[in-house]
Amino acid sequence: MTHVFDEAALRGVLGHMNNDHTDDNMLIARAFSTVPDVVAAEMTSFDGDGGDWRIVTARGDEDVVRIPWPGGPITERPEVRREIVALYDLACARLGVTPRPHE
């Protein structure tokens, strides 16, 4: 059964991603979306199996991209950061972008 995170975890992670990591959202969405012309992306939700990003294309079409966590299912809030960092690193590799160091 998929782990469901509480509202505080969702608010905290989504707020952080959408306020502090807008470029990372774009990078992840572009790397994992099957749509080639993503011009905007926002992380909208996540659970123990993966995260959801709302994307907007150059034509103005909207869609949701569901991306599974690279390390498999998770159940703890600290694991969310680890998995998003792993997605970021994989996205950089897919797109040929040099990743910035992680703190």
mmCIF file with all atom_site columns, C-alpha atoms in Angstrom:
data_model
loop_
_atom_site.group_PDB
_atom_site.id
_atom_site.type_symbol
_atom_site.label_atom_id
_atom_site.label_alt_id
_atom_site.label_comp_id
_atom_site.label_asym_id
_atom_site.label_entity_id
_atom_site.label_seq_id
_atom_site.pdbx_PDB_ins_code
_atom_site.Cartn_x
_atom_site.Cartn_y
_atom_site.Cartn_z
_atom_site.occupancy
_atom_site.B_iso_or_equiv
_atom_site.pdbx_formal_charge
_atom_site.auth_seq_id
_atom_site.auth_comp_id
_atom_site.auth_asym_id
_atom_site.auth_atom_id
_atom_site.pdbx_PDB_model_num
ATOM 1   C CA . MET A 1 1   ? 0.000  0.000  0.000   1.00 0.00 ? 1   MET A CA 1
ATOM 2   C CA . THR A 1 2   ? 1.302  3.454  -0.908  1.00 0.00 ? 2   THR A CA 1
ATOM 3   C CA . HIS A 1 3   ? 2.397  5.602  2.029   1.00 0.00 ? 3   HIS A CA 1
ATOM 4   C CA . VAL A 1 4   ? 0.461  8.862  2.377   1.00 0.00 ? 4   VAL A CA 1
ATOM 5   C CA . PHE A 1 5   ? 2.327  11.792 3.936   1.00 0.00 ? 5   PHE A CA 1
ATOM 6   C CA . ASP A 1 6   ? 0.537  14.173 6.289   1.00 0.00 ? 6   ASP A CA 1
ATOM 7   C CA . GLU A 1 7   ? -0.504 17.702 5.310   1.00 0.00 ? 7   GLU A CA 1
ATOM 8   C CA . ALA A 1 8   ? 2.440  19.299 7.137   1.00 0.00 ? 8   ALA A CA 1
ATOM 9   C CA . ALA A 1 9   ? 4.930  17.231 5.136   1.00 0.00 ? 9   ALA A CA 1
ATOM 10  C CA . LEU A 1 10  ? 3.137  17.980 1.869   1.00 0.00 ? 10  LEU A CA 1
ATOM 11  C CA . ARG A 1 11  ? 2.960  21.720 2.602   1.00 0.00 ? 11  ARG A CA 1
ATOM 12  C CA . GLY A 1 12  ? 6.596  21.878 3.671   1.00 0.00 ? 12  GLY A CA 1
ATOM 13  C CA . VAL A 1 13  ? 8.063  19.978 0.734   1.00 0.00 ? 13  VAL A CA 1
ATOM 14  C CA . LEU A 1 14  ? 5.814  21.523 -1.917  1.00 0.00 ? 14  LEU A CA 1
ATOM 15  C CA . GLY A 1 15  ? 6.366  25.028 -0.570  1.00 0.00 ? 15  GLY A CA 1
ATOM 16  C CA . HIS A 1 16  ? 10.118 24.512 -0.560  1.00 0.00 ? 16  HIS A CA 1
ATOM 17  C CA . MET A 1 17  ? 10.215 23.021 -4.061  1.00 0.00 ? 17  MET A CA 1
ATOM 18  C CA . ASN A 1 18  ? 7.925  25.626 -5.602  1.00 0.00 ? 18  ASN A CA 1
ATOM 19  C CA . ASN A 1 19  ? 9.446  28.640 -3.865  1.00 0.00 ? 19  ASN A CA 1
ATOM 20  C CA . ASP A 1 20  ? 13.140 27.712 -3.710  1.00 0.00 ? 20  ASP A CA 1
ATOM 21  C CA . HIS A 1 21  ? 13.675 25.188 -6.506  1.00 0.00 ? 21  HIS A CA 1
ATOM 22  C CA . THR A 1 22  ? 11.639 26.351 -9.500  1.00 0.00 ? 22  THR A CA 1
ATOM 23  C CA . ASP A 1 23  ? 14.563 25.641 -11.848 1.00 0.00 ? 23  ASP A CA 1
ATOM 24  C CA . ASP A 1 24  ? 14.889 22.122 -10.430 1.00 0.00 ? 24  ASP A CA 1
ATOM 25  C CA . ASN A 1 25  ? 11.180 21.511 -11.049 1.00 0.00 ? 25  ASN A CA 1
ATOM 26  C CA . MET A 1 26  ? 11.660 22.497 -14.691 1.00 0.00 ? 26  MET A CA 1
ATOM 27  C CA . LEU A 1 27  ? 14.732 20.314 -15.051 1.00 0.00 ? 27  LEU A CA 1
ATOM 28  C CA . ILE A 1 28  ? 13.003 17.281 -13.531 1.00 0.00 ? 28  ILE A CA 1
ATOM 29  C CA . ALA A 1 29  ? 9.844  17.796 -15.597 1.00 0.00 ? 29  ALA A CA 1
ATOM 30  C CA . ARG A 1 30  ? 11.778 18.221 -18.839 1.00 0.00 ? 30  ARG A CA 1
ATOM 31  C CA . ALA A 1 31  ? 13.878 15.129 -18.184 1.00 0.00 ? 31  ALA A CA 1
ATOM 32  C CA . PHE A 1 32  ? 11.019 12.799 -17.266 1.00 0.00 ? 32  PHE A CA 1
ATOM 33  C CA . SER A 1 33  ? 8.094  14.121 -19.307 1.00 0.00 ? 33  SER A CA 1
ATOM 34  C CA . THR A 1 34  ? 7.250  12.616 -22.664 1.00 0.00 ? 34  THR A CA 1
ATOM 35  C CA . VAL A 1 35  ? 6.232  16.119 -23.773 1.00 0.00 ? 35  VAL A CA 1
ATOM 36  C CA . PRO A 1 36  ? 9.159  17.851 -25.500 1.00 0.00 ? 36  PRO A CA 1
ATOM 37  C CA . ASP A 1 37  ? 8.251  21.513 -24.971 1.00 0.00 ? 37  ASP A CA 1
ATOM 38  C CA . VAL A 1 38  ? 7.774  21.995 -21.216 1.00 0.00 ? 38  VAL A CA 1
ATOM 39  C CA . VAL A 1 39  ? 7.988  25.711 -20.351 1.00 0.00 ? 39  VAL A CA 1
ATOM 40  C CA . ALA A 1 40  ? 6.693  25.643 -16.757 1.00 0.00 ? 40  ALA A CA 1
ATOM 41  C CA . ALA A 1 41  ? 6.568  23.061 -13.982 1.00 0.00 ? 41  ALA A CA 1
ATOM 42  C CA . GLU A 1 42  ? 5.341  22.956 -10.415 1.00 0.00 ? 42  GLU A CA 1
ATOM 43  C CA . MET A 1 43  ? 5.466  20.080 -7.949  1.00 0.00 ? 43  MET A CA 1
ATOM 44  C CA . THR A 1 44  ? 1.852  19.479 -6.914  1.00 0.00 ? 44  THR A CA 1
ATOM 45  C CA . SER A 1 45  ? 1.894  16.349 -4.760  1.00 0.00 ? 45  SER A CA 1
ATOM 46  C CA . PHE A 1 46  ? 3.829  13.304 -3.658  1.00 0.00 ? 46  PHE A CA 1
ATOM 47  C CA . ASP A 1 47  ? 3.357  10.061 -1.808  1.00 0.00 ? 47  ASP A CA 1
ATOM 48  C CA . GLY A 1 48  ? 5.467  7.082  -0.917  1.00 0.00 ? 48  GLY A CA 1
ATOM 49  C CA . ASP A 1 49  ? 5.726  5.950  -4.533  1.00 0.00 ? 49  ASP A CA 1
ATOM 50  C CA . GLY A 1 50  ? 6.645  9.177  -6.317  1.00 0.00 ? 50  GLY A CA 1
ATOM 51  C CA . GLY A 1 51  ? 5.969  12.818 -7.068  1.00 0.00 ? 51  GLY A CA 1
ATOM 52  C CA . ASP A 1 52  ? 3.630  14.720 -9.352  1.00 0.00 ? 52  ASP A CA 1
ATOM 53  C CA . TRP A 1 53  ? 4.573  17.780 -11.382 1.00 0.00 ? 53  TRP A CA 1
ATOM 54  C CA . ARG A 1 54  ? 2.072  19.964 -13.245 1.00 0.00 ? 54  ARG A CA 1
ATOM 55  C CA . ILE A 1 55  ? 3.584  21.006 -16.534 1.00 0.00 ? 55  ILE A CA 1
ATOM 56  C CA . VAL A 1 56  ? 2.695  23.640 -19.098 1.00 0.00 ? 56  VAL A CA 1
ATOM 57  C CA . THR A 1 57  ? 3.812  23.357 -22.715 1.00 0.00 ? 57  THR A CA 1
ATOM 58  C CA . ALA A 1 58  ? 4.808  26.095 -25.119 1.00 0.00 ? 58  ALA A CA 1
ATOM 59  C CA . ARG A 1 59  ? 1.294  25.829 -26.643 1.00 0.00 ? 59  ARG A CA 1
ATOM 60  C CA . GLY A 1 60  ? -0.297 26.359 -23.228 1.00 0.00 ? 60  GLY A CA 1
ATOM 61  C CA . ASP A 1 61  ? -1.382 22.746 -22.762 1.00 0.00 ? 61  ASP A CA 1
ATOM 62  C CA . GLU A 1 62  ? -1.270 21.428 -19.190 1.00 0.00 ? 62  GLU A CA 1
ATOM 63  C CA . ASP A 1 63  ? -0.598 17.933 -17.952 1.00 0.00 ? 63  ASP A CA 1
ATOM 64  C CA . VAL A 1 64  ? 0.617  16.089 -14.867 1.00 0.00 ? 64  VAL A CA 1
ATOM 65  C CA . VAL A 1 65  ? 3.825  14.072 -14.908 1.00 0.00 ? 65  VAL A CA 1
ATOM 66  C CA . ARG A 1 66  ? 4.047  11.275 -12.350 1.00 0.00 ? 66  ARG A CA 1
ATOM 67  C CA . ILE A 1 67  ? 7.635  10.302 -11.564 1.00 0.00 ? 67  ILE A CA 1
ATOM 68  C CA . PRO A 1 68  ? 8.431  7.310  -9.334  1.00 0.00 ? 68  PRO A CA 1
ATOM 69  C CA . TRP A 1 69  ? 11.136 7.675  -6.703  1.00 0.00 ? 69  TRP A CA 1
ATOM 70  C CA . PRO A 1 70  ? 14.426 6.297  -8.056  1.00 0.00 ? 70  PRO A CA 1
ATOM 71  C CA . GLY A 1 71  ? 15.153 4.372  -4.852  1.00 0.00 ? 71  GLY A CA 1
ATOM 72  C CA . GLY A 1 72  ? 11.730 2.756  -4.650  1.00 0.00 ? 72  GLY A CA 1
ATOM 73  C CA . PRO A 1 73  ? 8.875  3.339  -2.198  1.00 0.00 ? 73  PRO A CA 1
ATOM 74  C CA . ILE A 1 74  ? 9.472  5.520  0.874   1.00 0.00 ? 74  ILE A CA 1
ATOM 75  C CA . THR A 1 75  ? 7.684  6.120  4.178   1.00 0.00 ? 75  THR A CA 1
ATOM 76  C CA . GLU A 1 76  ? 9.646  8.835  6.015   1.00 0.00 ? 76  GLU A CA 1
ATOM 77  C CA . ARG A 1 77  ? 9.776  12.582 5.343   1.00 0.00 ? 77  ARG A CA 1
ATOM 78  C CA . PRO A 1 78  ? 13.630 12.767 5.206   1.00 0.00 ? 78  PRO A CA 1
ATOM 79  C CA . GLU A 1 79  ? 13.512 10.193 2.409   1.00 0.00 ? 79  GLU A CA 1
ATOM 80  C CA . VAL A 1 80  ? 11.550 12.657 0.263   1.00 0.00 ? 80  VAL A CA 1
ATOM 81  C CA . ARG A 1 81  ? 14.539 15.000 0.063   1.00 0.00 ? 81  ARG A CA 1
ATOM 82  C CA . ARG A 1 82  ? 16.862 12.116 -0.772  1.00 0.00 ? 82  ARG A CA 1
ATOM 83  C CA . GLU A 1 83  ? 14.594 10.985 -3.609  1.00 0.00 ? 83  GLU A CA 1
ATOM 84  C CA . ILE A 1 84  ? 14.068 14.483 -5.030  1.00 0.00 ? 84  ILE A CA 1
ATOM 85  C CA . VAL A 1 85  ? 17.841 15.009 -5.024  1.00 0.00 ? 85  VAL A CA 1
ATOM 86  C CA . ALA A 1 86  ? 18.220 11.680 -6.822  1.00 0.00 ? 86  ALA A CA 1
ATOM 87  C CA . LEU A 1 87  ? 15.622 12.783 -9.405  1.00 0.00 ? 87  LEU A CA 1
ATOM 88  C CA . TYR A 1 88  ? 17.502 16.056 -9.860  1.00 0.00 ? 88  TYR A CA 1
ATOM 89  C CA . ASP A 1 89  ? 20.793 14.200 -10.418 1.00 0.00 ? 89  ASP A CA 1
ATOM 90  C CA . LEU A 1 90  ? 19.169 11.799 -12.888 1.00 0.00 ? 90  LEU A CA 1
ATOM 91  C CA . ALA A 1 91  ? 17.528 14.721 -14.693 1.00 0.00 ? 91  ALA A CA 1
ATOM 92  C CA . CYS A 1 92  ? 20.896 16.468 -15.007 1.00 0.00 ? 92  CYS A CA 1
ATOM 93  C CA . ALA A 1 93  ? 22.437 13.302 -16.417 1.00 0.00 ? 93  ALA A CA 1
ATOM 94  C CA . ARG A 1 94  ? 19.589 12.818 -18.926 1.00 0.00 ? 94  ARG A CA 1
ATOM 95  C CA . LEU A 1 95  ? 19.785 16.427 -20.102 1.00 0.00 ? 95  LEU A CA 1
ATOM 96  C CA . GLY A 1 96  ? 23.573 16.800 -20.046 1.00 0.00 ? 96  GLY A CA 1
ATOM 97  C CA . VAL A 1 97  ? 23.509 19.454 -17.320 1.00 0.00 ? 97  VAL A CA 1
ATOM 98  C CA . THR A 1 98  ? 26.245 19.683 -14.685 1.00 0.00 ? 98  THR A CA 1
ATOM 99  C CA . PRO A 1 99  ? 24.511 19.294 -11.304 1.00 0.00 ? 99  PRO A CA 1
ATOM 100 C CA . ARG A 1 100 ? 25.241 21.767 -8.551  1.00 0.00 ? 100 ARG A CA 1
ATOM 101 C CA . PRO A 1 101 ? 26.660 20.405 -5.281  1.00 0.00 ? 101 PRO A CA 1
ATOM 102 C CA . HIS A 1 102 ? 24.146 19.273 -2.663  1.00 0.00 ? 102 HIS A CA 1
ATOM 103 C CA . GLU A 1 103 ? 24.305 20.745 0.790   1.00 0.00 ? 103 GLU A CA 1
#
